[in-house]
C-alpha positions as YAML, in Angstrom:
chain: A
units: angstrom
residues:
- id: 1
  name: MET
  ca: [-109.15, 81.13, 124.24]
- id: 2
  name: VAL
  ca: [-107.40, 78.23, 125.96]
- id: 3
  name: LEU
  ca: [-105.01, 77.80, 123.04]
- id: 4
  name: SER
  ca: [-104.05, 81.49, 122.97]
- id: 5
  name: ARG
  ca: [-103.43, 81.46, 126.74]
- id: 6
  name: LEU
  ca: [-101.30, 78.33, 126.39]
- id: 7
  name: ARG
  ca: [-99.32, 79.99, 123.58]
- id: 8
  name: ASP
  ca: [-98.75, 83.03, 125.80]
- id: 9
  name: LEU
  ca: [-97.48, 80.83, 128.60]
- id: 10
  name: ILE
  ca: [-95.02, 78.87, 126.50]
- id: 11
  name: ALA
  ca: [-94.00, 81.61, 124.07]
- id: 12
  name: PRO
  ca: [-90.57, 83.03, 124.76]
- id: 13
  name: LYS
  ca: [-90.55, 86.51, 126.30]
- id: 14
  name: SER
  ca: [-89.11, 89.42, 124.32]
- id: 15
  name: ALA
  ca: [-85.68, 89.30, 125.99]
- id: 16
  name: ALA
  ca: [-85.41, 85.57, 125.40]
- id: 17
  name: THR
  ca: [-86.46, 85.82, 121.76]
- id: 18
  name: LYS
  ca: [-83.24, 87.58, 120.83]
- id: 19
  name: ALA
  ca: [-81.10, 85.02, 119.04]
- id: 20
  name: PRO
  ca: [-77.88, 84.27, 120.89]
- id: 21
  name: SER
  ca: [-74.65, 85.61, 119.42]
- id: 22
  name: GLU
  ca: [-71.83, 83.39, 118.24]
- id: 23
  name: ALA
  ca: [-69.77, 84.38, 121.30]
- id: 24
  name: LEU
  ca: [-72.63, 83.63, 123.71]
- id: 25
  name: SER
  ca: [-73.34, 80.30, 122.01]
- id: 26
  name: THR
  ca: [-69.66, 79.35, 122.16]
- id: 27
  name: ALA
  ca: [-69.40, 80.38, 125.82]
- id: 28
  name: LEU
  ca: [-72.48, 78.38, 126.72]
- id: 29
  name: LEU
  ca: [-71.21, 75.22, 125.01]
- id: 30
  name: LEU
  ca: [-67.79, 75.57, 126.65]
- id: 31
  name: LEU
  ca: [-69.40, 76.00, 130.09]
- id: 32
  name: GLU
  ca: [-71.71, 73.05, 129.48]
- id: 33
  name: LEU
  ca: [-68.72, 70.90, 128.60]
- id: 34
  name: ALA
  ca: [-66.80, 72.07, 131.67]
- id: 35
  name: ALA
  ca: [-69.78, 71.03, 133.83]
- id: 36
  name: ALA
  ca: [-70.46, 67.76, 131.99]
- id: 37
  name: ASP
  ca: [-68.44, 65.69, 134.46]
- id: 38
  name: PHE
  ca: [-70.48, 67.12, 137.38]
- id: 39
  name: GLU
  ca: [-67.36, 68.68, 138.90]
- id: 40
  name: SER
  ca: [-66.61, 72.37, 139.19]
- id: 41
  name: ASP
  ca: [-63.01, 72.41, 138.08]
- id: 42
  name: ASP
  ca: [-61.24, 75.77, 138.27]
- id: 43
  name: VAL
  ca: [-58.67, 74.77, 135.65]
- id: 44
  name: GLU
  ca: [-61.43, 74.04, 133.12]
- id: 45
  name: LEU
  ca: [-63.20, 77.31, 133.90]
- id: 46
  name: GLU
  ca: [-59.93, 79.23, 133.56]
- id: 47
  name: ARG
  ca: [-59.39, 77.57, 130.19]
- id: 48
  name: VAL
  ca: [-62.90, 78.58, 129.10]
- id: 49
  name: GLY
  ca: [-62.09, 82.18, 129.98]
- id: 50
  name: SER
  ca: [-58.73, 82.24, 128.25]
- id: 51
  name: LEU
  ca: [-60.13, 80.63, 125.08]
- id: 52
  name: LEU
  ca: [-63.01, 83.11, 124.90]
- id: 53
  name: CYS
  ca: [-60.68, 86.08, 125.47]
- id: 54
  name: GLU
  ca: [-58.32, 84.81, 122.79]
- id: 55
  name: ARG
  ca: [-61.07, 84.02, 120.27]
- id: 56
  name: TYR
  ca: [-63.19, 87.14, 120.72]
- id: 57
  name: GLY
  ca: [-60.63, 89.69, 121.97]
- id: 58
  name: LEU
  ca: [-62.42, 90.23, 125.29]
- id: 59
  name: ASP
  ca: [-61.18, 92.17, 128.29]
- id: 60
  name: SER
  ca: [-61.97, 90.86, 131.77]
- id: 61
  name: ALA
  ca: [-65.17, 92.94, 132.14]
- id: 62
  name: ALA
  ca: [-66.53, 91.76, 128.79]
- id: 63
  name: LEU
  ca: [-65.57, 88.18, 129.64]
- id: 64
  name: ASP
  ca: [-67.38, 88.37, 132.99]
- id: 65
  name: GLN
  ca: [-70.48, 89.75, 131.29]
- id: 66
  name: LEU
  ca: [-70.40, 87.05, 128.59]
- id: 67
  name: LEU
  ca: [-69.94, 84.24, 131.12]
- id: 68
  name: SER
  ca: [-72.72, 85.62, 133.35]
- id: 69
  name: GLU
  ca: [-75.12, 85.73, 130.41]
- id: 70
  name: ALA
  ca: [-74.06, 82.24, 129.30]
- id: 71
  name: ARG
  ca: [-74.62, 80.83, 132.80]
- id: 72
  name: LEU
  ca: [-78.02, 82.49, 133.01]
- id: 73
  name: ARG
  ca: [-79.06, 81.17, 129.59]
- id: 74
  name: ALA
  ca: [-77.77, 77.69, 130.47]
- id: 75
  name: ARG
  ca: [-79.94, 77.62, 133.60]
- id: 76
  name: GLN
  ca: [-82.98, 78.77, 131.62]
- id: 77
  name: SER
  ca: [-82.50, 76.53, 128.58]
- id: 78
  name: VAL
  ca: [-83.94, 73.09, 128.20]
- id: 79
  name: SER
  ca: [-81.96, 72.42, 125.04]
- id: 80
  name: LEU
  ca: [-78.73, 73.40, 123.32]
- id: 81
  name: HIS
  ca: [-80.58, 73.60, 119.99]
- id: 82
  name: GLU
  ca: [-80.73, 77.39, 119.58]
- id: 83
  name: TYR
  ca: [-77.03, 77.73, 120.44]
- id: 84
  name: VAL
  ca: [-75.98, 74.97, 118.09]
- id: 85
  name: GLN
  ca: [-78.20, 76.47, 115.39]
- id: 86
  name: THR
  ca: [-76.55, 79.88, 115.87]
- id: 87
  name: LEU
  ca: [-73.12, 78.30, 115.49]
- id: 88
  name: ASN
  ca: [-74.16, 76.26, 112.47]
- id: 89
  name: ASN
  ca: [-75.35, 79.47, 110.81]
- id: 90
  name: ALA
  ca: [-72.36, 81.60, 111.90]
- id: 91
  name: LEU
  ca: [-69.40, 79.27, 111.41]
- id: 92
  name: ASP
  ca: [-67.84, 77.90, 108.28]
- id: 93
  name: ALA
  ca: [-65.82, 74.66, 108.30]
- id: 94
  name: ASP
  ca: [-62.71, 76.39, 109.69]
- id: 95
  name: GLY
  ca: [-64.77, 78.05, 112.41]
- id: 96
  name: LYS
  ca: [-66.25, 74.71, 113.40]
- id: 97
  name: ARG
  ca: [-62.77, 73.18, 113.54]
- id: 98
  name: ARG
  ca: [-61.69, 76.02, 115.85]
- id: 99
  name: LEU
  ca: [-64.75, 75.41, 118.01]
- id: 100
  name: ILE
  ca: [-64.17, 71.67, 118.38]
- id: 101
  name: SER
  ca: [-60.53, 72.42, 119.21]
- id: 102
  name: MET
  ca: [-61.67, 74.82, 121.93]
- id: 103
  name: LEU
  ca: [-64.07, 72.21, 123.30]
- id: 104
  name: TRP
  ca: [-61.32, 69.58, 123.42]
- id: 105
  name: GLN
  ca: [-58.98, 72.01, 125.19]
- id: 106
  name: VAL
  ca: [-61.60, 72.59, 127.89]
- id: 107
  name: ALA
  ca: [-62.29, 68.87, 128.25]
- id: 108
  name: LEU
  ca: [-58.58, 68.14, 128.64]
- id: 109
  name: ALA
  ca: [-57.78, 71.10, 130.90]
- id: 110
  name: ASP
  ca: [-58.00, 68.89, 134.00]
- id: 111
  name: GLY
  ca: [-55.79, 66.24, 132.42]
- id: 112
  name: ARG
  ca: [-58.50, 63.67, 131.75]
- id: 113
  name: ILE
  ca: [-61.58, 63.05, 129.63]
- id: 114
  name: ASP
  ca: [-64.68, 62.07, 131.54]
- id: 115
  name: LYS
  ca: [-67.18, 59.79, 129.78]
- id: 116
  name: TYR
  ca: [-69.86, 62.49, 130.05]
- id: 117
  name: GLU
  ca: [-67.54, 65.06, 128.48]
- id: 118
  name: GLU
  ca: [-66.79, 62.72, 125.61]
- id: 119
  name: HIS
  ca: [-70.48, 61.96, 125.15]
- id: 120
  name: LEU
  ca: [-71.31, 65.68, 124.94]
- id: 121
  name: LEU
  ca: [-68.43, 66.26, 122.53]
- id: 122
  name: ARG
  ca: [-69.64, 63.50, 120.23]
- id: 123
  name: ARG
  ca: [-73.18, 64.84, 120.37]
- id: 124
  name: LEU
  ca: [-72.02, 68.36, 119.51]
- id: 125
  name: VAL
  ca: [-69.91, 67.07, 116.63]
- id: 126
  name: ASP
  ca: [-73.01, 65.46, 115.16]
- id: 127
  name: LEU
  ca: [-75.22, 68.50, 115.75]
- id: 128
  name: LEU
  ca: [-72.61, 70.86, 114.26]
- id: 129
  name: PHE
  ca: [-72.02, 68.61, 111.24]
- id: 130
  name: ILE
  ca: [-68.31, 68.35, 111.98]
- id: 131
  name: PRO
  ca: [-66.60, 65.50, 110.11]
- id: 132
  name: MET
  ca: [-65.27, 62.72, 112.33]
- id: 133
  name: ALA
  ca: [-61.80, 63.27, 110.87]
- id: 134
  name: ASP
  ca: [-61.84, 66.85, 112.21]
- id: 135
  name: TYR
  ca: [-63.05, 65.59, 115.60]
- id: 136
  name: ILE
  ca: [-60.19, 63.09, 115.82]
- id: 137
  name: GLN
  ca: [-57.60, 65.58, 114.59]
- id: 138
  name: ALA
  ca: [-58.75, 68.18, 117.16]
- id: 139
  name: ARG
  ca: [-58.62, 65.57, 119.91]
- id: 140
  name: GLU
  ca: [-55.10, 64.48, 118.98]
- id: 141
  name: ALA
  ca: [-53.90, 68.09, 118.84]
- id: 142
  name: ALA
  ca: [-55.47, 68.88, 122.23]
- id: 143
  name: VAL
  ca: [-54.00, 65.73, 123.81]
- id: 144
  name: ALA
  ca: [-50.56, 66.63, 122.44]
- id: 145
  name: GLN
  ca: [-50.91, 70.21, 123.70]
- id: 146
  name: ALA
  ca: [-52.11, 69.08, 127.13]
- id: 147
  name: GLY
  ca: [-49.22, 66.63, 127.34]
- id: 148
  name: ALA
  ca: [-46.71, 69.30, 126.34]
- id: 149
  name: ASN
  ca: [-48.16, 71.81, 128.82]
- id: 150
  name: SER
  ca: [-48.48, 69.61, 131.87]
- id: 151
  name: GLY
  ca: [-47.19, 66.15, 131.13]
- id: 152
  name: ALA
  ca: [-50.77, 64.99, 131.66]
- id: 153
  name: ASN
  ca: [-51.94, 61.84, 129.99]
- id: 154
  name: ALA
  ca: [-55.59, 61.93, 128.85]
- id: 155
  name: HIS
  ca: [-57.55, 58.73, 128.83]
- id: 156
  name: GLY
  ca: [-60.80, 58.21, 127.02]
...
């Protein structure tokens, strides 16, 4: 009796049991990265939105809905595991390279890499089984793009 009650308390509810989509998982990771430096930076959030629209062909209403759901899930989640697992199952090597590129673009949107952002990036690279060479290549491309767009110099 006690065990079944405990299971009921900790078991996910029906709405939460639905596996997250690739788009939701991507949005959540991008938002987590944007918040990793403990600053709410509009330029990073704008970059999250533009990357999601570009990647998934979203209009502004669909983007707002996706970001709202991602924020809600982020507040409710104690781990990134289910989102990383969704992406590991959904993405091939090229998809993972696109994802790490998107993550780097968000991290560099404010012109600098915070140590917490870099830590989260490295953790995600490991969890997503992305080769270090792809991580470095994506970082170099994002730094070059950020420098070309704003003249910003990223340190990290």
